[in-house]
Amino acid sequence: MIEIKYHKGNSKVHEVSREDFVKATNELAPYMVVDKNGKNAYAICPLCENPVKLIGIYIDMEKRKQREHARHCKYNVPNIADFAIEKYERCPYHRKNPDYIMEPRRPEDMTQLNKDILQSAHDHFDECLYIISKITGLYISNNLAEKIATDYMAHPGYMTYDVTRENIPYIMVCCLTGIYIRGRVIMENSPLYNMLKNVDGIHLERLEPRENSSSKIVKYRINEIPYKGLIFHLMNYRFEANTTEKLKEYVTINISIPDGEGTFDTFMSQEIELDPYFFNKLINKGNWKADDEIQKIADKVLVLRHK
C-alpha cells in the first residue's frame, strides 16, 4: 500500500514518502523506532487500522528496487495499533478476492467499529449524499435522501463485512434498492447523463436555473423513456490493490428493464472508477455546513433503535 494514516478514526490519509513522514511525525516515537538495524518507521493502515511498517523511505532513490510503500505488521506496535488478524484478513490491501462483500453481519456480532461507522454516516450524511450525487449524476431530493438513509438502515450498510471508515458513501449507495429513472433529475456530463444522452427514445429536458442561483451546474430531467419501468441501481463494488500502487475502486451503474416475469434484465450498464478516499478528503477539509433538512433526516433515520 502507499496510502497510510497516523491516527485511528477519520484522520487524514497520507501517501507514503520520507518527506511526508518527517513532516507528519518529526521522526519521533511512537512512529519512529531506532534499533540496531537502523530507523524503523510505522503508521496505520487506513482501511483495517492495523499497524504498518513503511518500506524504503530511508533508502536512497537510486538504490530502491520498488517505490516507497507500507506493509502490514503482524505484531502489535506500542502506542500506534495492536494487530487484529480478522481485520487484516479482510483488508483489501491483503486479501485476493477483489469484490467487496455486501452481506451484513448478524446483529449480535456488532462491533464498536460498526457503531462508529453508523455514527459517521449520521454525522456526515450530507457529505455522503454529495459524493453519491457526484459519482452518479443524480440530483438528490429530500425524499430520495430519506430513501437512501432508510435502505442503508434496512440492509444494514454499517454492518456489511467490508465496510470501512473510508467507503461509507459507496456502501450506502450500493444499499439503495432500485429507483425508477423517469422524472429523475441528473447533472450534465455526469455518468448517468453520458449513458443516457444518446439513447433513442430517451428525452432529457434541460432545466432552467432557479432565479438568483449562482450554481453553474446544468441539470436535466429524464422526461421520456422508450420502456416503462427502467430502474437504476449500483452493483459490483470492487477494488484493485497492489503493493506499490494506489488502491483503486470501481462500481457498476446498472439500468435495468422488467422482463415481464417479475424480475429484470440489464438495459445498459457502465463501470466507473471511484476515489477510495473521497470521503476522507471531504470530511478532513473541516468547512462543511450540512443542510438542515438533510440533518433532520439523519437524526430521524440513521440511529440505532434499541429494542
CSV table of C-alpha atoms in Angstrom, one decimal:
chain,number,residue,atom,x,y,z
A,1,MET,CA,0.0,0.0,0.0
A,2,ILE,CA,1.1,3.6,-0.5
A,3,GLU,CA,-1.8,5.2,1.5
A,4,ILE,CA,-1.4,5.3,5.3
A,5,LYS,CA,-2.6,7.4,8.2
A,6,TYR,CA,-1.1,8.2,11.6
A,7,HIS,CA,-4.2,8.1,13.8
A,8,LYS,CA,-7.2,5.8,14.0
A,9,GLY,CA,-10.6,7.1,13.2
A,10,ASN,CA,-11.4,9.6,10.4
A,11,SER,CA,-7.9,11.1,10.4
A,12,LYS,CA,-6.2,12.3,7.2
A,13,VAL,CA,-4.9,9.8,4.8
A,14,HIS,CA,-1.3,10.3,3.7
A,15,GLU,CA,0.8,9.0,0.8
A,16,VAL,CA,4.0,7.1,1.8
A,17,SER,CA,7.1,9.2,1.4
A,18,ARG,CA,10.1,10.2,3.6
A,19,GLU,CA,9.2,13.9,3.2
A,20,ASP,CA,5.7,13.4,4.4
A,21,PHE,CA,6.7,11.1,7.2
A,22,VAL,CA,9.2,13.6,8.6
A,23,LYS,CA,6.7,16.4,8.3
A,24,ALA,CA,3.8,14.5,9.9
A,25,THR,CA,5.8,12.8,12.8
A,26,ASN,CA,9.1,14.8,13.2
A,27,GLU,CA,10.6,11.3,13.3
A,28,LEU,CA,9.5,10.9,16.9
A,29,ALA,CA,8.2,7.9,18.8
A,30,PRO,CA,6.0,6.0,18.5
A,31,TYR,CA,6.2,6.4,14.8
A,32,MET,CA,10.0,6.2,14.7
A,33,VAL,CA,11.8,3.3,16.4
A,34,VAL,CA,15.6,3.1,16.2
A,35,ASP,CA,17.3,-0.2,16.8
A,36,LYS,CA,20.5,-2.0,15.9
A,37,ASN,CA,19.2,-2.3,12.3
A,38,GLY,CA,18.6,1.4,11.9
A,39,LYS,CA,15.5,3.5,11.6
A,40,ASN,CA,12.0,1.9,11.5
A,41,ALA,CA,9.0,3.9,10.5
A,42,TYR,CA,5.5,2.9,11.5
A,43,ALA,CA,1.9,4.1,10.7
A,44,ILE,CA,-1.6,2.7,10.4
A,45,CYS,CA,-3.4,1.0,7.5
A,46,PRO,CA,-6.2,3.4,6.5
A,47,LEU,CA,-8.7,0.5,5.9
A,48,CYS,CA,-8.2,-2.1,8.6
A,49,GLU,CA,-6.4,0.1,11.1
A,50,ASN,CA,-3.7,-2.5,11.8
A,51,PRO,CA,-0.1,-1.3,12.2
A,52,VAL,CA,2.1,-1.0,9.1
A,53,LYS,CA,5.8,-0.5,8.5
A,54,LEU,CA,7.0,2.0,6.0
A,55,ILE,CA,9.4,0.4,3.5
A,56,GLY,CA,12.1,2.2,1.5
A,57,ILE,CA,11.8,5.7,2.9
A,58,TYR,CA,15.3,5.6,4.2
A,59,ILE,CA,16.8,4.0,1.1
A,60,ASP,CA,18.4,6.3,-1.5
A,61,MET,CA,16.2,6.6,-4.6
A,62,GLU,CA,18.8,5.2,-6.9
A,63,LYS,CA,19.2,2.1,-4.8
A,64,ARG,CA,15.5,1.4,-4.5
A,65,LYS,CA,14.0,-1.7,-6.3
A,66,GLN,CA,10.5,-0.6,-5.5
A,67,ARG,CA,8.8,2.7,-4.7
A,68,GLU,CA,8.3,3.7,-1.1
A,69,HIS,CA,5.3,1.8,0.4
A,70,ALA,CA,3.9,0.2,3.5
A,71,ARG,CA,3.3,-3.3,4.6
A,72,HIS,CA,1.1,-4.7,7.4
A,73,CYS,CA,2.9,-5.7,10.6
A,74,LYS,CA,1.7,-8.9,12.1
A,75,TYR,CA,2.5,-7.8,15.6
A,76,ASN,CA,1.5,-5.0,18.0
A,77,VAL,CA,3.2,-1.7,17.6
A,78,PRO,CA,3.0,0.1,21.0
A,79,ASN,CA,1.1,3.3,21.1
A,80,ILE,CA,0.2,3.0,17.4
A,81,ALA,CA,-2.1,0.0,17.0
A,82,ASP,CA,-2.5,-3.6,18.0
A,83,PHE,CA,-2.6,-6.3,15.3
A,84,ALA,CA,-6.0,-7.8,14.7
A,85,ILE,CA,-5.9,-10.8,12.4
A,86,GLU,CA,-9.6,-10.7,11.5
A,87,LYS,CA,-9.4,-7.2,10.2
A,88,TYR,CA,-6.1,-8.0,8.4
A,89,GLU,CA,-7.6,-11.0,6.6
A,90,ARG,CA,-10.5,-8.8,5.3
A,91,CYS,CA,-8.3,-5.8,4.4
A,92,PRO,CA,-8.3,-5.1,0.6
A,93,TYR,CA,-4.6,-4.4,0.8
A,94,HIS,CA,-4.1,-8.0,1.8
A,95,ARG,CA,-6.8,-10.3,0.5
A,96,LYS,CA,-7.1,-11.7,-3.0
A,97,ASN,CA,-10.8,-11.5,-3.6
A,98,PRO,CA,-11.4,-8.2,-5.4
A,99,ASP,CA,-15.1,-7.9,-4.7
A,100,TYR,CA,-16.5,-6.1,-1.6
A,101,ILE,CA,-18.9,-8.3,0.3
A,102,MET,CA,-22.2,-6.6,0.8
A,103,GLU,CA,-23.6,-9.2,3.2
A,104,PRO,CA,-24.2,-7.9,6.7
A,105,ARG,CA,-23.1,-9.4,9.9
A,106,ARG,CA,-25.6,-10.7,12.4
A,107,PRO,CA,-26.9,-8.1,14.8
A,108,GLU,CA,-25.3,-9.9,17.8
A,109,ASP,CA,-21.9,-9.6,16.0
A,110,MET,CA,-22.0,-5.8,16.1
A,111,THR,CA,-18.6,-4.3,17.0
A,112,GLN,CA,-17.6,-0.8,18.2
A,113,LEU,CA,-16.4,-0.2,14.6
A,114,ASN,CA,-19.9,-0.8,13.3
A,115,LYS,CA,-21.3,1.7,15.8
A,116,ASP,CA,-18.6,4.2,14.9
A,117,ILE,CA,-19.4,3.8,11.2
A,118,LEU,CA,-23.1,4.4,11.7
A,119,GLN,CA,-22.2,7.5,13.8
A,120,SER,CA,-20.0,8.7,11.0
A,121,ALA,CA,-22.8,8.1,8.4
A,122,HIS,CA,-25.1,10.1,10.6
A,123,ASP,CA,-22.7,13.0,11.3
A,124,HIS,CA,-21.6,13.2,7.6
A,125,PHE,CA,-24.8,12.2,5.8
A,126,ASP,CA,-24.8,15.4,3.8
A,127,GLU,CA,-21.2,14.7,2.6
A,128,CYS,CA,-22.2,11.1,1.7
A,129,LEU,CA,-25.1,12.4,-0.4
A,130,TYR,CA,-22.8,14.9,-2.1
A,131,ILE,CA,-20.4,12.1,-3.0
A,132,ILE,CA,-23.3,9.8,-4.3
A,133,SER,CA,-24.5,12.7,-6.4
A,134,LYS,CA,-21.0,13.4,-7.8
A,135,ILE,CA,-20.3,9.7,-8.8
A,136,THR,CA,-23.7,9.1,-10.4
A,137,GLY,CA,-25.0,12.4,-11.5
A,138,LEU,CA,-28.3,12.1,-9.6
A,139,TYR,CA,-29.9,15.1,-8.1
A,140,ILE,CA,-30.8,14.0,-4.6
A,141,SER,CA,-34.1,15.5,-3.3
A,142,ASN,CA,-35.0,15.3,0.4
A,143,ASN,CA,-37.4,12.4,-0.5
A,144,LEU,CA,-34.6,10.5,-2.2
A,145,ALA,CA,-32.2,11.3,0.7
A,146,GLU,CA,-34.6,9.7,3.1
A,147,LYS,CA,-34.9,6.6,0.9
A,148,ILE,CA,-31.1,6.3,0.8
A,149,ALA,CA,-30.9,6.5,4.6
A,150,THR,CA,-33.8,4.1,5.1
A,151,ASP,CA,-32.4,1.5,2.7
A,152,TYR,CA,-29.0,1.9,4.4
A,153,MET,CA,-30.5,1.1,7.8
A,154,ALA,CA,-32.7,-1.8,6.4
A,155,HIS,CA,-29.6,-3.6,4.8
A,156,PRO,CA,-27.9,-2.5,7.2
A,157,GLY,CA,-25.0,-1.0,5.5
A,158,TYR,CA,-23.0,-0.2,8.6
A,159,MET,CA,-22.9,-3.9,9.4
A,160,THR,CA,-21.6,-5.2,6.0
A,161,TYR,CA,-18.5,-7.3,6.2
A,162,ASP,CA,-16.4,-5.0,4.1
A,163,VAL,CA,-17.5,-1.5,5.3
A,164,THR,CA,-14.6,0.7,6.4
A,165,ARG,CA,-14.4,4.3,7.7
A,166,GLU,CA,-13.4,5.3,4.1
A,167,ASN,CA,-16.1,3.6,2.0
A,168,ILE,CA,-19.3,4.7,3.9
A,169,PRO,CA,-20.8,6.6,0.9
A,170,TYR,CA,-20.1,3.8,-1.6
A,171,ILE,CA,-21.6,1.1,0.7
A,172,MET,CA,-24.5,3.5,1.3
A,173,VAL,CA,-25.4,3.9,-2.4
A,174,CYS,CA,-25.0,0.2,-3.0
A,175,CYS,CA,-27.6,-0.5,-0.3
A,176,LEU,CA,-30.1,1.7,-2.3
A,177,THR,CA,-32.8,-0.5,-3.8
A,178,GLY,CA,-33.7,0.2,-7.4
A,179,ILE,CA,-35.3,3.5,-8.2
A,180,TYR,CA,-37.3,4.4,-11.4
A,181,ILE,CA,-35.3,6.9,-13.6
A,182,ARG,CA,-38.3,8.5,-15.3
A,183,GLY,CA,-38.7,12.0,-13.8
A,184,ARG,CA,-35.3,12.0,-12.1
A,185,VAL,CA,-33.0,15.0,-12.4
A,186,ILE,CA,-29.4,14.4,-13.4
A,187,MET,CA,-26.4,16.6,-13.9
A,188,GLU,CA,-24.8,17.4,-17.3
A,189,ASN,CA,-21.6,15.5,-18.1
A,190,SER,CA,-22.2,13.0,-15.2
A,191,PRO,CA,-22.0,9.2,-15.7
A,192,LEU,CA,-25.8,8.9,-15.9
A,193,TYR,CA,-26.1,11.8,-18.3
A,194,ASN,CA,-23.4,10.4,-20.6
A,195,MET,CA,-25.1,7.0,-20.5
A,196,LEU,CA,-28.5,8.3,-21.5
A,197,LYS,CA,-27.9,11.3,-23.7
A,198,ASN,CA,-27.6,9.4,-27.0
A,199,VAL,CA,-30.2,6.6,-26.3
A,200,ASP,CA,-33.0,6.6,-28.9
A,201,GLY,CA,-36.3,7.4,-27.2
A,202,ILE,CA,-34.9,9.0,-24.1
A,203,HIS,CA,-35.5,12.7,-23.8
A,204,LEU,CA,-33.5,14.8,-21.4
A,205,GLU,CA,-35.2,18.2,-20.8
A,206,ARG,CA,-32.8,20.9,-19.8
A,207,LEU,CA,-33.9,22.7,-16.7
A,208,GLU,CA,-33.7,26.5,-16.3
A,209,PRO,CA,-31.7,27.5,-13.2
A,210,ARG,CA,-33.5,29.0,-10.3
A,211,GLU,CA,-33.8,32.7,-10.1
A,212,ASN,CA,-30.7,34.3,-8.4
A,213,SER,CA,-28.9,30.9,-8.5
A,214,SER,CA,-25.2,31.2,-8.7
A,215,SER,CA,-24.7,27.5,-9.5
A,216,LYS,CA,-23.1,26.7,-12.8
A,217,ILE,CA,-24.3,23.1,-12.8
A,218,VAL,CA,-26.6,22.3,-15.7
A,219,LYS,CA,-29.5,19.9,-14.8
A,220,TYR,CA,-31.8,17.7,-17.0
A,221,ARG,CA,-35.0,15.9,-16.2
A,222,ILE,CA,-35.5,12.4,-17.7
A,223,ASN,CA,-38.9,13.0,-19.2
A,224,GLU,CA,-39.4,10.3,-21.8
A,225,ILE,CA,-38.1,6.8,-22.0
A,226,PRO,CA,-38.8,4.1,-24.6
A,227,TYR,CA,-39.7,1.4,-22.0
A,228,LYS,CA,-41.8,1.6,-18.8
A,229,GLY,CA,-40.1,0.8,-15.6
A,230,LEU,CA,-36.4,1.5,-16.3
A,231,ILE,CA,-34.7,1.2,-12.9
A,232,PHE,CA,-31.3,2.5,-11.7
A,233,HIS,CA,-29.1,0.9,-9.1
A,234,LEU,CA,-25.4,0.3,-8.3
A,235,MET,CA,-23.7,-3.1,-8.2
A,236,ASN,CA,-20.4,-5.0,-8.4
A,237,TYR,CA,-18.4,-2.7,-6.0
A,238,ARG,CA,-14.8,-4.0,-6.3
A,239,PHE,CA,-11.2,-3.0,-5.8
A,240,GLU,CA,-7.7,-3.5,-7.1
A,241,ALA,CA,-4.8,-3.4,-4.7
A,242,ASN,CA,-1.1,-3.6,-5.4
A,243,THR,CA,1.9,-3.3,-3.1
A,244,THR,CA,3.4,-0.3,-4.7
A,245,GLU,CA,0.4,1.4,-6.4
A,246,LYS,CA,-2.6,3.4,-5.2
A,247,LEU,CA,-5.8,1.5,-4.2
A,248,LYS,CA,-8.3,1.6,-7.0
A,249,GLU,CA,-12.1,1.0,-6.6
A,250,TYR,CA,-14.9,0.6,-9.1
A,251,VAL,CA,-18.7,0.2,-9.2
A,252,THR,CA,-21.1,-0.5,-11.9
A,253,ILE,CA,-24.1,1.7,-12.7
A,254,ASN,CA,-26.8,-0.5,-13.9
A,255,ILE,CA,-30.1,0.4,-15.6
A,256,SER,CA,-32.4,-2.5,-15.9
A,257,ILE,CA,-35.7,-3.3,-17.6
A,258,PRO,CA,-38.6,-5.5,-16.4
A,259,ASP,CA,-38.5,-8.9,-18.2
A,260,GLY,CA,-42.3,-9.4,-17.8
A,261,GLU,CA,-41.8,-12.2,-15.2
A,262,GLY,CA,-41.3,-10.0,-12.1
A,263,THR,CA,-37.5,-9.8,-12.5
A,264,PHE,CA,-35.2,-7.6,-14.5
A,265,ASP,CA,-32.7,-7.7,-17.4
A,266,THR,CA,-29.9,-5.2,-17.9
A,267,PHE,CA,-30.8,-2.4,-20.3
A,268,MET,CA,-27.4,-0.7,-20.1
A,269,SER,CA,-24.5,-0.6,-17.6
A,270,GLN,CA,-21.2,1.2,-17.1
A,271,GLU,CA,-18.4,0.6,-14.7
A,272,ILE,CA,-17.0,3.8,-13.2
A,273,GLU,CA,-13.8,4.3,-11.2
A,274,LEU,CA,-14.1,5.7,-7.7
A,275,ASP,CA,-11.7,7.7,-5.5
A,276,PRO,CA,-11.3,5.4,-2.5
A,277,TYR,CA,-10.5,8.3,-0.2
A,278,PHE,CA,-13.0,10.9,-1.5
A,279,PHE,CA,-15.0,10.7,1.8
A,280,ASN,CA,-11.8,11.1,3.9
A,281,LYS,CA,-10.7,14.1,1.9
A,282,LEU,CA,-14.1,15.8,2.2
A,283,ILE,CA,-14.6,15.4,5.9
A,284,ASN,CA,-11.0,16.4,6.7
A,285,LYS,CA,-11.5,19.8,4.9
A,286,GLY,CA,-13.4,20.7,8.0
A,287,ASN,CA,-15.5,23.5,6.5
A,288,TRP,CA,-18.7,21.6,5.5
A,289,LYS,CA,-22.0,23.1,6.5
A,290,ALA,CA,-24.7,20.5,6.5
A,291,ASP,CA,-28.2,21.2,5.1
A,292,ASP,CA,-30.7,21.5,8.0
A,293,GLU,CA,-33.3,19.3,6.3
A,294,ILE,CA,-30.7,16.6,5.5
A,295,GLN,CA,-29.5,16.6,9.1
A,296,LYS,CA,-33.1,16.1,10.3
A,297,ILE,CA,-33.3,13.0,8.1
A,298,ALA,CA,-30.1,11.7,9.6
A,299,ASP,CA,-31.4,12.4,13.1
A,300,LYS,CA,-34.6,10.5,12.3
A,301,VAL,CA,-33.2,7.6,10.4
A,302,LEU,CA,-29.5,7.0,10.9
A,303,VAL,CA,-29.7,6.0,14.5
A,304,LEU,CA,-29.7,2.7,16.4
A,305,ARG,CA,-33.1,1.6,17.7
A,306,HIS,CA,-32.7,-0.3,20.9
A,307,LYS,CA,-35.4,-2.9,21.4
